[in-house]
Amino acid sequence: MNEEIDDSEFYHQDFTTASEWEIFIARMEEIINQWKTDEQNSEAPIQQCGIWEIQTEKITFADFEFNLLFYRKKNDFADTSESSEENEKQTKSPIDTLYDFELYNENDYAEHCCLSSWYGLDEYYILTPTGNVGITTESKIKTLLSSAYVVSSSLNCERPIFIQIREKWQRCYLGVYEGDGIRTNFEMVHLRKGPSHCYYLNGLLDMFKSKIMSPSSLDCVTVSVQLKYNLSDFGSFQWKQDHLDHENLDVDILPFGVTVDPVSCLVFKASWNHLADNLVMDSEGHSDFDPMTAPKWSCLVKMTSEPVCLLGDSLLEFLNNLTGNSTVYDMLGDYAALPSVESNPLDLLTEPAVPTITSLLSKAARRSSKSNRGNPPIAESILVSLLYYLFPDADENSGFPYGGKEDKENSEKTNEKGIFKNLEDEFKGFKTCSKDSLTWRLSIVLTHALQSLGGVKALAHIWYEFVQEMRYRWEKSMPIPGLAPGFPDLRTCLLNQKLQMLNCCIERKLSRENSQTQFDSAENSDDEEFFDCWSEKTEEESKRKHSLWNQPVGRLSRFGDMKLLKTGDPLYIPITQEPVLKTEDQLEEDTDVLLKLGSNAEATELRARIMSASLLSDMESFKAANPGSIVEDFIRWYSPRDWVEEEELDEWGQKKGHLSPRMLIEDNNIWVQMWESAKPVPAARQKRLFDDTREAEKVLQFLDFRTIGQICQLTIPVLAHCAIYRLAEEAHLVSAELADAAVKIQSLLRHGERISRDVKFQPRRFEAFVQEVNSLQYKFNPSGAQNETISRMVAYMVTGKEVEIEDKDNSEVGGRIVSMFTEVQKIANLVSNENSESARSATKSVFPAPAEKEFVLRVNAVKPASYSAKCPQFLKAVVNRQEFRLAGAFSDDIAFF
Amino acid sequence: MAGADPKWQKDAADQNFDYMFKLLIIGNSSVGKTSFLFRYADDSFTSAFVSTVGIDFKVKTVFRHDKRVKLQIWDTAGQERYRTITTAYYRGAMGFILMYDITNEESFNSVQDWVTQIKTYSWDNAQVILVGNKCDMEDDRVVSYERGKMLAEQLGVEFFETSAKENINVKAVFERLVDIICDKMSDSLDTDPTLMSGGAKGQRLTDAPQGPQATNCNC
């Protein structure tokens, strides 16, 4: 038994099962094939990143996870140029392109796109470990590379496959490409510091040639060089915001701008393309590459990341205070007293009956000093100037009258070629207020307070003074300036509605007081005189007709030539009560009440009763104005469609008629019921439907007891509006043609519109953007003269794109760059005057030592055997102070070797 | 006061809908707005309703694409004197049914006027349908179908002739209006997610720039 060997157990290894490596390779092939078919059907789920289209799949090798990525350039410019120039060439290796240095575009940056800039590739696959894990062990690298070899040869996939090795930050890749009988190996060297001779072309050339190891002699190597210079010290061209000092506070505009130069670095590049290697000399001792002689110049700018933006920050400040729960009085403490304590009724008596308009501000100031137990957050002088801005009617020579600015702007607008044809139109959907109204100005003043005058306390102070002023104006019946006349406009923000409401109350109070005095004087004088107001003959008649207690009162005008049905007296339209005004929050409460009643018949009736107050009032006024009238008369005026005329004439010579069936309904007819209960009372003596005193007090209470958070909430919509307006203005002032500005402002607008309904806002990015443009304009065009070429270039650069400088130093931009570099060099020379060596090198050129050098070497070599075909060989060297990188691609003939 | 009554509580609990649209019926006095609404909401017709005082409403829930859409339909008084009261309710309405009476020239002539009112007081993307009511009264007709149709085209709105009495096109008008609003909503959903949340309860309906509101009013 023991000798028996169980075969099945002994040879347990199952050779039919694929190894993990095989599974891995199979999976890779599967994915790549899938992508290929997707491509043909053009229905791939593609992630767009600038000009790159990227596809990603997860793939595992044993328990190690990788991403397989497919990078492809969207619009293949290279492809078209290649096909036109290189069609004759039999080999079409992906590295065999003629573009060595691409113009950089920040927007096109994607994680692995560096491969494209090194090798000039348009399409490639990358295998990279997920997470921040590097492939560092040699055996792993070999395994992965072998997988790539296998996939590449079995698929004939026409695109290079790369694997990312070493630590990720090193951006080190190996790769392979196979096609047309040629295999190209992509290799890379990445070092902190390279051998010193390799920093120059000659050294690199030697290394390149020896690496190729061609059995026969090499052709001439094509060389391209690019030198890069950074300019981050702009010297006297350091750009600064003009109005940044708080000493001279511009009260009427929102703060705008960045506090540091938004352009952090100007990168200047000088390039030489496709030179023969034996024609140029570049070594430690001597270099033919003087940027001034370079055939091609280009430059790009780097922006300061996250600069401090004043406008954005001030808005952010409001957002941060949204949760502030304390009231203005909590914030101000002793300084402000509650209104009930503050308003001494005796003050009213001692005050002159007709207050002079200037007494108002001095009163505000006096009030501050009177109760000056704590230090006011805002100094009086500043406070007064702010209040004068809000209430310019207090100063006859005010620099900021309401509506004054508007006219000027309208005349300017005609020859304005702004970003938007009519900026005002863009704000139509904003639930804010009209431009440069009191609400608008208040929000600006609050911003100043919060931003630069002392923070939340200052904000509370301004609000307190503002409310005091509102109360004062109500008490003194002085109209509030800078508000659109008329009813609270529900299209504006709540704060604006409240102020409009207060203004309406003041207006009604005024007219009430006026009519009161009129009425009084009328009553004192002869009765005859009083009724002379409506001097008509019929008046006399009707007066005689009606008994003393039934005199017609409150007539507005005759209603056509209609006569009362019963008496034949003319039908008069009565003076009615002014309509009831509501702000949206009150309206909402009303709606809620109506809704809560439900939707059945009783509820409908109840609603009708609630709504019938104004009907009753109108009926009473009508009765008062038309003694002896009946409900039919009322209906003829009030709802003419419910009066059906007949052909016959009545005794007064007007057409007979009858009420419509619906007015004749007996059951629960509210119209008839109301008419019956209505007493003849003129509007002036009725209970007021709209109690302006109560409503005004409500508004004042509302304003008074806002918390800091609520104040911010009320202000932010308006502020968003102001801010976008300010941005648009600034963007307009910038002379460059900002391609994206309109789009960006559009998106802000859409955003802002939503904010005006729901609070949240971030215009910061755009602010920085405008400032970047300003800074660049200043650097390239310090004189500020109109220059379209520069403007166009700036507009291009500011979006993160590199631009080529035509005519080099003969062009204006080129000249500016040279002079800026020269200036910096001069300073550098002064500093290092002792160091003769650097001084010597500096005098030689206006440019400092290049910050980065790039070399591209290309040659077609016979490899590996002397009878092999010519295969493209490539080496790119990127050397700078931080790293030394060689990216090589060396091809072998795999058909004849 | 509402919370105490059990009837209201029932209404308040009736929160199971996906969207809520606020609609308004406007037009001259006695063109048949109230009858039209009663026909739709209660499927009943009474030849005469007491002339509406101020504003009233009815509620109806409909299904559209498996979504429950609750319609809060406000019926308004047509008399001139009520303009200030009724226009206050325009804001937040997502759709308007602008009605005239085909037997009454004046009500047709006022249509332009009403459109101006809508433009002034409602928000921009409110949808409007023009409706010529009382089309059963062919003998008394003074406004031809073509004139109505032409005016609707001029105004860029859809047009129906209806009869609340004979129940012609009443349902169609509301269904069409709901469809237009839904289409508009899905159009602007990408750019304006607030509409979505607003559909259920809130911001866009009320337009108030405030935070959470009383959550349990029974609308």
PDB file of N, CA, C and O in Angstrom, chain A residues 431 490-491 576 584 587-588 591 594-599 604 607 611 615 618 638-639 641 662-663 665 669-671 754 756-757, chain B residues 2 8 29-30 48-49 51 53 55-58 72 79 81-82 85 88-89 91 101 104 120 191-192 194 207 209-210 218:
ATOM      1  N   LYS A 431     -32.896  89.213  -8.651  1.00  0.00           N
ATOM      2  CA  LYS A 431     -33.862  89.676  -7.666  1.00  0.00           C
ATOM      3  C   LYS A 431     -33.114  90.550  -6.684  1.00  0.00           C
ATOM      4  O   LYS A 431     -32.776  90.116  -5.582  1.00  0.00           O
ATOM      5  N   LEU A 490     -42.043  93.474  -6.269  1.00  0.00           N
ATOM      6  CA  LEU A 490     -41.767  92.097  -5.858  1.00  0.00           C
ATOM      7  C   LEU A 490     -40.628  91.473  -6.653  1.00  0.00           C
ATOM      8  O   LEU A 490     -40.164  90.393  -6.337  1.00  0.00           O
ATOM      9  N   ARG A 491     -40.200  92.169  -7.700  1.00  0.00           N
ATOM     10  CA  ARG A 491     -39.085  91.619  -8.466  1.00  0.00           C
ATOM     11  C   ARG A 491     -37.739  91.974  -7.836  1.00  0.00           C
ATOM     12  O   ARG A 491     -36.716  91.493  -8.239  1.00  0.00           O
ATOM     13  N   THR A 576     -61.747 106.102  -3.525  1.00  0.00           N
ATOM     14  CA  THR A 576     -61.622 104.839  -2.794  1.00  0.00           C
ATOM     15  C   THR A 576     -60.315 104.843  -2.007  1.00  0.00           C
ATOM     16  O   THR A 576     -59.454 105.686  -2.218  1.00  0.00           O
ATOM     17  N   GLU A 584     -43.042  90.859  -0.079  1.00  0.00           N
ATOM     18  CA  GLU A 584     -43.245  89.452  -0.449  1.00  0.00           C
ATOM     19  C   GLU A 584     -43.384  88.530   0.764  1.00  0.00           C
ATOM     20  O   GLU A 584     -44.086  87.532   0.698  1.00  0.00           O
ATOM     21  N   LEU A 587     -46.915  88.820   1.813  1.00  0.00           N
ATOM     22  CA  LEU A 587     -47.744  88.166   0.815  1.00  0.00           C
ATOM     23  C   LEU A 587     -47.728  86.657   1.005  1.00  0.00           C
ATOM     24  O   LEU A 587     -48.742  85.973   0.865  1.00  0.00           O
ATOM     25  N   GLU A 588     -46.548  86.199   1.357  1.00  0.00           N
ATOM     26  CA  GLU A 588     -46.405  84.775   1.556  1.00  0.00           C
ATOM     27  C   GLU A 588     -47.214  84.303   2.764  1.00  0.00           C
ATOM     28  O   GLU A 588     -47.855  83.258   2.721  1.00  0.00           O
ATOM     29  N   THR A 591     -50.738  84.158   1.669  1.00  0.00           N
ATOM     30  CA  THR A 591     -50.966  82.985   0.830  1.00  0.00           C
ATOM     31  C   THR A 591     -51.078  81.745   1.695  1.00  0.00           C
ATOM     32  O   THR A 591     -51.931  80.895   1.479  1.00  0.00           O
ATOM     33  N   LEU A 594     -54.411  81.556   3.260  1.00  0.00           N
ATOM     34  CA  LEU A 594     -55.420  81.135   2.288  1.00  0.00           C
ATOM     35  C   LEU A 594     -55.299  79.650   1.993  1.00  0.00           C
ATOM     36  O   LEU A 594     -56.301  78.940   1.888  1.00  0.00           O
ATOM     37  N   LEU A 595     -54.054  79.192   1.862  1.00  0.00           N
ATOM     38  CA  LEU A 595     -53.841  77.793   1.516  1.00  0.00           C
ATOM     39  C   LEU A 595     -54.272  76.877   2.646  1.00  0.00           C
ATOM     40  O   LEU A 595     -54.813  75.802   2.420  1.00  0.00           O
ATOM     41  N   LYS A 596     -54.044  77.333   3.856  1.00  0.00           N
ATOM     42  CA  LYS A 596     -54.343  76.475   4.997  1.00  0.00           C
ATOM     43  C   LYS A 596     -55.834  76.237   5.162  1.00  0.00           C
ATOM     44  O   LYS A 596     -56.240  75.294   5.825  1.00  0.00           O
ATOM     45  N   LEU A 597     -56.626  77.087   4.538  1.00  0.00           N
ATOM     46  CA  LEU A 597     -58.063  76.893   4.641  1.00  0.00           C
ATOM     47  C   LEU A 597     -58.524  75.652   3.895  1.00  0.00           C
ATOM     48  O   LEU A 597     -59.633  75.182   4.111  1.00  0.00           O
ATOM     49  N   GLY A 598     -57.683  75.157   3.006  1.00  0.00           N
ATOM     50  CA  GLY A 598     -58.095  73.988   2.235  1.00  0.00           C
ATOM     51  C   GLY A 598     -58.816  74.407   0.977  1.00  0.00           C
ATOM     52  O   GLY A 598     -58.903  75.595   0.668  1.00  0.00           O
ATOM     53  N   SER A 599     -59.334  73.414   0.248  1.00  0.00           N
ATOM     54  CA  SER A 599     -59.888  73.771  -1.052  1.00  0.00           C
ATOM     55  C   SER A 599     -61.341  73.354  -1.225  1.00  0.00           C
ATOM     56  O   SER A 599     -61.819  73.183  -2.323  1.00  0.00           O
ATOM     57  N   THR A 604     -63.590  78.138   0.260  1.00  0.00           N
ATOM     58  CA  THR A 604     -63.718  79.133  -0.795  1.00  0.00           C
ATOM     59  C   THR A 604     -64.503  80.335  -0.299  1.00  0.00           C
ATOM     60  O   THR A 604     -64.120  81.481  -0.507  1.00  0.00           O
ATOM     61  N   ARG A 607     -62.463  82.296   2.189  1.00  0.00           N
ATOM     62  CA  ARG A 607     -61.448  83.086   1.486  1.00  0.00           C
ATOM     63  C   ARG A 607     -62.064  84.353   0.912  1.00  0.00           C
ATOM     64  O   ARG A 607     -61.519  85.440   1.022  1.00  0.00           O
ATOM     65  N   MET A 611     -61.038  88.144   1.635  1.00  0.00           N
ATOM     66  CA  MET A 611     -60.610  89.049   0.572  1.00  0.00           C
ATOM     67  C   MET A 611     -61.593  90.207   0.369  1.00  0.00           C
ATOM     68  O   MET A 611     -61.345  91.084  -0.442  1.00  0.00           O
ATOM     69  N   LEU A 615     -63.661  95.140  -1.043  1.00  0.00           N
ATOM     70  CA  LEU A 615     -64.959  95.240  -1.713  1.00  0.00           C
ATOM     71  C   LEU A 615     -65.923  96.045  -0.851  1.00  0.00           C
ATOM     72  O   LEU A 615     -66.602  96.957  -1.330  1.00  0.00           O
ATOM     73  N   ASP A 618     -65.033  99.673  -0.898  1.00  0.00           N
ATOM     74  CA  ASP A 618     -65.445 100.321  -2.148  1.00  0.00           C
ATOM     75  C   ASP A 618     -66.952 100.560  -2.171  1.00  0.00           C
ATOM     76  O   ASP A 618     -67.426 101.599  -2.635  1.00  0.00           O
ATOM     77  N   TYR A 638     -68.602  98.705 -11.096  1.00  0.00           N
ATOM     78  CA  TYR A 638     -67.555  97.861 -10.569  1.00  0.00           C
ATOM     79  C   TYR A 638     -67.282  96.655 -11.457  1.00  0.00           C
ATOM     80  O   TYR A 638     -66.139  96.256 -11.652  1.00  0.00           O
ATOM     81  N   SER A 639     -68.339  96.064 -11.954  1.00  0.00           N
ATOM     82  CA  SER A 639     -68.177  94.857 -12.769  1.00  0.00           C
ATOM     83  C   SER A 639     -69.148  94.927 -13.943  1.00  0.00           C
ATOM     84  O   SER A 639     -70.159  94.223 -13.990  1.00  0.00           O
ATOM     85  N   ARG A 641     -69.533  93.863 -16.755  1.00  0.00           N
ATOM     86  CA  ARG A 641     -69.955  92.666 -17.500  1.00  0.00           C
ATOM     87  C   ARG A 641     -71.116  91.950 -16.811  1.00  0.00           C
ATOM     88  O   ARG A 641     -71.752  91.080 -17.399  1.00  0.00           O
ATOM     89  N   ARG A 662     -75.312  85.388 -12.406  1.00  0.00           N
ATOM     90  CA  ARG A 662     -74.475  85.036 -11.259  1.00  0.00           C
ATOM     91  C   ARG A 662     -74.582  86.065 -10.141  1.00  0.00           C
ATOM     92  O   ARG A 662     -74.367  85.750  -8.981  1.00  0.00           O
ATOM     93  N   MET A 663     -74.926  87.293 -10.495  1.00  0.00           N
ATOM     94  CA  MET A 663     -75.102  88.293  -9.453  1.00  0.00           C
ATOM     95  C   MET A 663     -76.461  88.141  -8.770  1.00  0.00           C
ATOM     96  O   MET A 663     -76.704  88.689  -7.707  1.00  0.00           O
ATOM     97  N   ILE A 665     -77.689  85.211  -7.937  1.00  0.00           N
ATOM     98  CA  ILE A 665     -77.712  84.025  -7.089  1.00  0.00           C
ATOM     99  C   ILE A 665     -78.105  84.450  -5.684  1.00  0.00           C
ATOM    100  O   ILE A 665     -77.562  85.419  -5.143  1.00  0.00           O
ATOM    101  N   ASN A 669     -74.656  84.839  -1.782  1.00  0.00           N
ATOM    102  CA  ASN A 669     -74.046  85.765  -2.720  1.00  0.00           C
ATOM    103  C   ASN A 669     -73.355  86.891  -1.962  1.00  0.00           C
ATOM    104  O   ASN A 669     -73.963  87.801  -1.420  1.00  0.00           O
ATOM    105  N   ILE A 670     -72.049  86.789  -1.933  1.00  0.00           N
ATOM    106  CA  ILE A 670     -71.281  87.701  -1.096  1.00  0.00           C
ATOM    107  C   ILE A 670     -71.415  89.152  -1.555  1.00  0.00           C
ATOM    108  O   ILE A 670     -71.373  90.070  -0.749  1.00  0.00           O
ATOM    109  N   TRP A 671     -71.631  89.334  -2.834  1.00  0.00           N
ATOM    110  CA  TRP A 671     -71.751  90.695  -3.350  1.00  0.00           C
ATOM    111  C   TRP A 671     -72.993  91.372  -2.763  1.00  0.00           C
ATOM    112  O   TRP A 671     -72.941  92.509  -2.303  1.00  0.00           O
ATOM    113  N   ARG A 754     -29.090  83.035  -9.459  1.00  0.00           N
ATOM    114  CA  ARG A 754     -29.569  82.034  -8.524  1.00  0.00           C
ATOM    115  C   ARG A 754     -29.345  82.510  -7.081  1.00  0.00           C
ATOM    116  O   ARG A 754     -30.171  82.308  -6.210  1.00  0.00           O
ATOM    117  N   SER A 756     -29.310  85.487  -6.048  1.00  0.00           N
ATOM    118  CA  SER A 756     -30.254  86.513  -5.645  1.00  0.00           C
ATOM    119  C   SER A 756     -31.520  85.845  -5.131  1.00  0.00           C
ATOM    120  O   SER A 756     -32.368  86.478  -4.537  1.00  0.00           O
ATOM    121  N   ARG A 757     -31.623  84.570  -5.347  1.00  0.00           N
ATOM    122  CA  ARG A 757     -32.732  83.815  -4.765  1.00  0.00           C
ATOM    123  C   ARG A 757     -32.244  82.927  -3.636  1.00  0.00           C
ATOM    124  O   ARG A 757     -32.964  82.579  -2.732  1.00  0.00           O
TER     125      ARG A 757
ATOM    126  N   ALA B   2     -54.390  76.731  11.903  1.00  0.00           N
ATOM    127  CA  ALA B   2     -54.705  75.654  10.978  1.00  0.00           C
ATOM    128  C   ALA B   2     -54.444  74.278  11.581  1.00  0.00           C
ATOM    129  O   ALA B   2     -55.174  73.334  11.330  1.00  0.00           O
ATOM    130  N   TRP B   8     -57.534  69.933   8.325  1.00  0.00           N
ATOM    131  CA  TRP B   8     -56.336  70.567   7.790  1.00  0.00           C
ATOM    132  C   TRP B   8     -55.119  69.667   7.936  1.00  0.00           C
ATOM    133  O   TRP B   8     -54.245  69.640   7.115  1.00  0.00           O
ATOM    134  N   SER B  29     -63.336  89.730 -16.564  1.00  0.00           N
ATOM    135  CA  SER B  29     -64.428  89.279 -15.710  1.00  0.00           C
ATOM    136  C   SER B  29     -65.454  88.505 -16.532  1.00  0.00           C
ATOM    137  O   SER B  29     -65.733  88.852 -17.680  1.00  0.00           O
ATOM    138  N   SER B  30     -65.986  87.450 -15.952  1.00  0.00           N
ATOM    139  CA  SER B  30     -67.050  86.594 -16.505  1.00  0.00           C
ATOM    140  C   SER B  30     -66.727  85.948 -17.852  1.00  0.00           C
ATOM    141  O   SER B  30     -67.593  85.758 -18.675  1.00  0.00           O
ATOM    142  N   ALA B  48     -73.807  79.240 -13.095  1.00  0.00           N
ATOM    143  CA  ALA B  48     -73.388  80.517 -12.528  1.00  0.00           C
ATOM    144  C   ALA B  48     -72.704  80.337 -11.183  1.00  0.00           C
ATOM    145  O   ALA B  48     -73.256  79.693 -10.288  1.00  0.00           O
ATOM    146  N   PHE B  49     -71.517  80.862 -11.089  1.00  0.00           N
ATOM    147  CA  PHE B  49     -70.848  80.950  -9.797  1.00  0.00           C
ATOM    148  C   PHE B  49     -70.883  82.397  -9.368  1.00  0.00           C
ATOM    149  O   PHE B  49     -70.859  83.300 -10.211  1.00  0.00           O
ATOM    150  N   SER B  51     -69.486  85.732  -8.609  1.00  0.00           N
ATOM    151  CA  SER B  51     -68.277  86.336  -9.143  1.00  0.00           C
ATOM    152  C   SER B  51     -67.162  86.271  -8.081  1.00  0.00           C
ATOM    153  O   SER B  51     -67.376  86.588  -6.913  1.00  0.00           O
ATOM    154  N   VAL B  53     -64.360  86.835  -5.609  1.00  0.00           N
ATOM    155  CA  VAL B  53     -63.867  87.991  -4.876  1.00  0.00           C
ATOM    156  C   VAL B  53     -62.378  87.776  -4.619  1.00  0.00           C
ATOM    157  O   VAL B  53     -61.992  86.818  -3.941  1.00  0.00           O
ATOM    158  N   ILE B  55     -59.238  86.282  -4.858  1.00  0.00           N
ATOM    159  CA  ILE B  55     -58.522  85.144  -5.417  1.00  0.00           C
ATOM    160  C   ILE B  55     -58.908  83.877  -4.682  1.00  0.00           C
ATOM    161  O   ILE B  55     -59.232  83.906  -3.502  1.00  0.00           O
ATOM    162  N   ASP B  56     -58.945  82.778  -5.405  1.00  0.00           N
ATOM    163  CA  ASP B  56     -59.314  81.497  -4.802  1.00  0.00           C
ATOM    164  C   ASP B  56     -58.454  80.415  -5.443  1.00  0.00           C
ATOM    165  O   ASP B  56     -57.786  80.681  -6.439  1.00  0.00           O
ATOM    166  N   PHE B  57     -58.459  79.245  -4.867  1.00  0.00           N
ATOM    167  CA  PHE B  57     -57.642  78.218  -5.517  1.00  0.00           C
ATOM    168  C   PHE B  57     -58.244  76.831  -5.377  1.00  0.00           C
ATOM    169  O   PHE B  57     -59.093  76.589  -4.529  1.00  0.00           O
ATOM    170  N   LYS B  58     -57.814  75.950  -6.233  1.00  0.00           N
ATOM    171  CA  LYS B  58     -58.156  74.538  -6.121  1.00  0.00           C
ATOM    172  C   LYS B  58     -56.893  73.720  -6.349  1.00  0.00           C
ATOM    173  O   LYS B  58     -55.928  74.201  -6.925  1.00  0.00           O
ATOM    174  N   GLN B  72     -51.495  73.503  -8.085  1.00  0.00           N
ATOM    175  CA  GLN B  72     -52.181  74.450  -7.219  1.00  0.00           C
ATOM    176  C   GLN B  72     -52.681  75.542  -8.153  1.00  0.00           C
ATOM    177  O   GLN B  72     -51.894  76.335  -8.661  1.00  0.00           O
ATOM    178  N   GLN B  79     -62.209  91.544 -12.458  1.00  0.00           N
ATOM    179  CA  GLN B  79     -62.539  92.962 -12.433  1.00  0.00           C
ATOM    180  C   GLN B  79     -61.280  93.822 -12.283  1.00  0.00           C
ATOM    181  O   GLN B  79     -60.358  93.474 -11.566  1.00  0.00           O
ATOM    182  N   ARG B  81     -60.741  96.419 -10.699  1.00  0.00           N
ATOM    183  CA  ARG B  81     -60.410  96.862  -9.339  1.00  0.00           C
ATOM    184  C   ARG B  81     -59.549  95.841  -8.601  1.00  0.00           C
ATOM    185  O   ARG B  81     -58.936  96.171  -7.589  1.00  0.00           O
ATOM    186  N   TYR B  82     -59.553  94.624  -9.057  1.00  0.00           N
ATOM    187  CA  TYR B  82     -58.822  93.585  -8.323  1.00  0.00           C
ATOM    188  C   TYR B  82     -57.393  93.375  -8.824  1.00  0.00           C
ATOM    189  O   TYR B  82     -56.683  92.505  -8.339  1.00  0.00           O
ATOM    190  N   ILE B  85     -54.564  93.347  -6.310  1.00  0.00           N
ATOM    191  CA  ILE B  85     -54.553  92.183  -5.428  1.00  0.00           C
ATOM    192  C   ILE B  85     -54.076  90.946  -6.177  1.00  0.00           C
ATOM    193  O   ILE B  85     -53.211  90.207  -5.703  1.00  0.00           O
ATOM    194  N   ALA B  88     -50.311  90.494  -7.398  1.00  0.00           N
ATOM    195  CA  ALA B  88     -49.363  90.144  -6.339  1.00  0.00           C
ATOM    196  C   ALA B  88     -49.118  88.639  -6.291  1.00  0.00           C
ATOM    197  O   ALA B  88     -48.072  88.190  -5.822  1.00  0.00           O
ATOM    198  N   TYR B  89     -50.101  87.869  -6.798  1.00  0.00           N
ATOM    199  CA  TYR B  89     -49.949  86.424  -6.760  1.00  0.00           C
ATOM    200  C   TYR B  89     -49.269  85.856  -8.015  1.00  0.00           C
ATOM    201  O   TYR B  89     -49.054  84.667  -8.123  1.00  0.00           O
ATOM    202  N   ARG B  91     -46.223  86.293  -9.082  1.00  0.00           N
ATOM    203  CA  ARG B  91     -44.854  85.842  -8.859  1.00  0.00           C
ATOM    204  C   ARG B  91     -44.841  84.428  -8.333  1.00  0.00           C
ATOM    205  O   ARG B  91     -45.606  84.090  -7.433  1.00  0.00           O
ATOM    206  N   ASP B 101     -63.403  85.165 -23.725  1.00  0.00           N
ATOM    207  CA  ASP B 101     -64.711  84.594 -23.997  1.00  0.00           C
ATOM    208  C   ASP B 101     -64.971  84.801 -25.487  1.00  0.00           C
ATOM    209  O   ASP B 101     -64.948  85.934 -25.967  1.00  0.00           O
ATOM    210  N   ASN B 104     -67.353  87.413 -26.561  1.00  0.00           N
ATOM    211  CA  ASN B 104     -67.159  88.769 -26.047  1.00  0.00           C
ATOM    212  C   ASN B 104     -65.887  89.376 -26.619  1.00  0.00           C
ATOM    213  O   ASN B 104     -64.773  88.985 -26.274  1.00  0.00           O
ATOM    214  N   THR B 120     -44.945  91.774 -16.657  1.00  0.00           N
ATOM    215  CA  THR B 120     -44.505  92.689 -15.611  1.00  0.00           C
ATOM    216  C   THR B 120     -44.369  91.995 -14.260  1.00  0.00           C
ATOM    217  O   THR B 120     -43.438  92.253 -13.514  1.00  0.00           O
ATOM    218  N   THR B 191     -28.687  73.715 -15.941  1.00  0.00           N
ATOM    219  CA  THR B 191     -28.149  74.999 -15.533  1.00  0.00           C
ATOM    220  C   THR B 191     -28.723  75.457 -14.209  1.00  0.00           C
ATOM    221  O   THR B 191     -28.134  76.273 -13.541  1.00  0.00           O
ATOM    222  N   ASP B 192     -29.845  74.916 -13.849  1.00  0.00           N
ATOM    223  CA  ASP B 192     -30.488  75.439 -12.660  1.00  0.00           C
ATOM    224  C   ASP B 192     -31.078  74.349 -11.778  1.00  0.00           C
ATOM    225  O   ASP B 192     -32.260  74.057 -11.847  1.00  0.00           O
ATOM    226  N   THR B 194     -31.833  74.382  -8.831  1.00  0.00           N
ATOM    227  CA  THR B 194     -32.788  74.826  -7.817  1.00  0.00           C
ATOM    228  C   THR B 194     -34.213  74.559  -8.246  1.00  0.00           C
ATOM    229  O   THR B 194     -35.087  74.393  -7.430  1.00  0.00           O
ATOM    230  N   ASP B 207     -39.729  82.440  -4.399  1.00  0.00           N
ATOM    231  CA  ASP B 207     -38.772  83.462  -4.764  1.00  0.00           C
ATOM    232  C   ASP B 207     -38.220  84.238  -3.583  1.00  0.00           C
ATOM    233  O   ASP B 207     -37.637  85.288  -3.750  1.00  0.00           O
ATOM    234  N   PRO B 209     -35.578  84.991  -0.852  1.00  0.00           N
ATOM    235  CA  PRO B 209     -34.201  84.612  -0.633  1.00  0.00           C
ATOM    236  C   PRO B 209     -33.973  84.205   0.808  1.00  0.00           C
ATOM    237  O   PRO B 209     -33.138  84.755   1.496  1.00  0.00           O
ATOM    238  N   GLN B 210     -34.739  83.317   1.277  1.00  0.00           N
ATOM    239  CA  GLN B 210     -34.588  82.943   2.673  1.00  0.00           C
ATOM    240  C   GLN B 210     -34.373  81.451   2.792  1.00  0.00           C
ATOM    241  O   GLN B 210     -34.564  80.694   1.849  1.00  0.00           O
ATOM    242  N   ASN B 218     -49.895  73.203   3.738  1.00  0.00           N
ATOM    243  CA  ASN B 218     -50.378  72.060   2.961  1.00  0.00           C
ATOM    244  C   ASN B 218     -50.441  72.321   1.467  1.00  0.00           C
ATOM    245  O   ASN B 218     -51.328  71.870   0.784  1.00  0.00           O
TER     246      ASN B 218
END
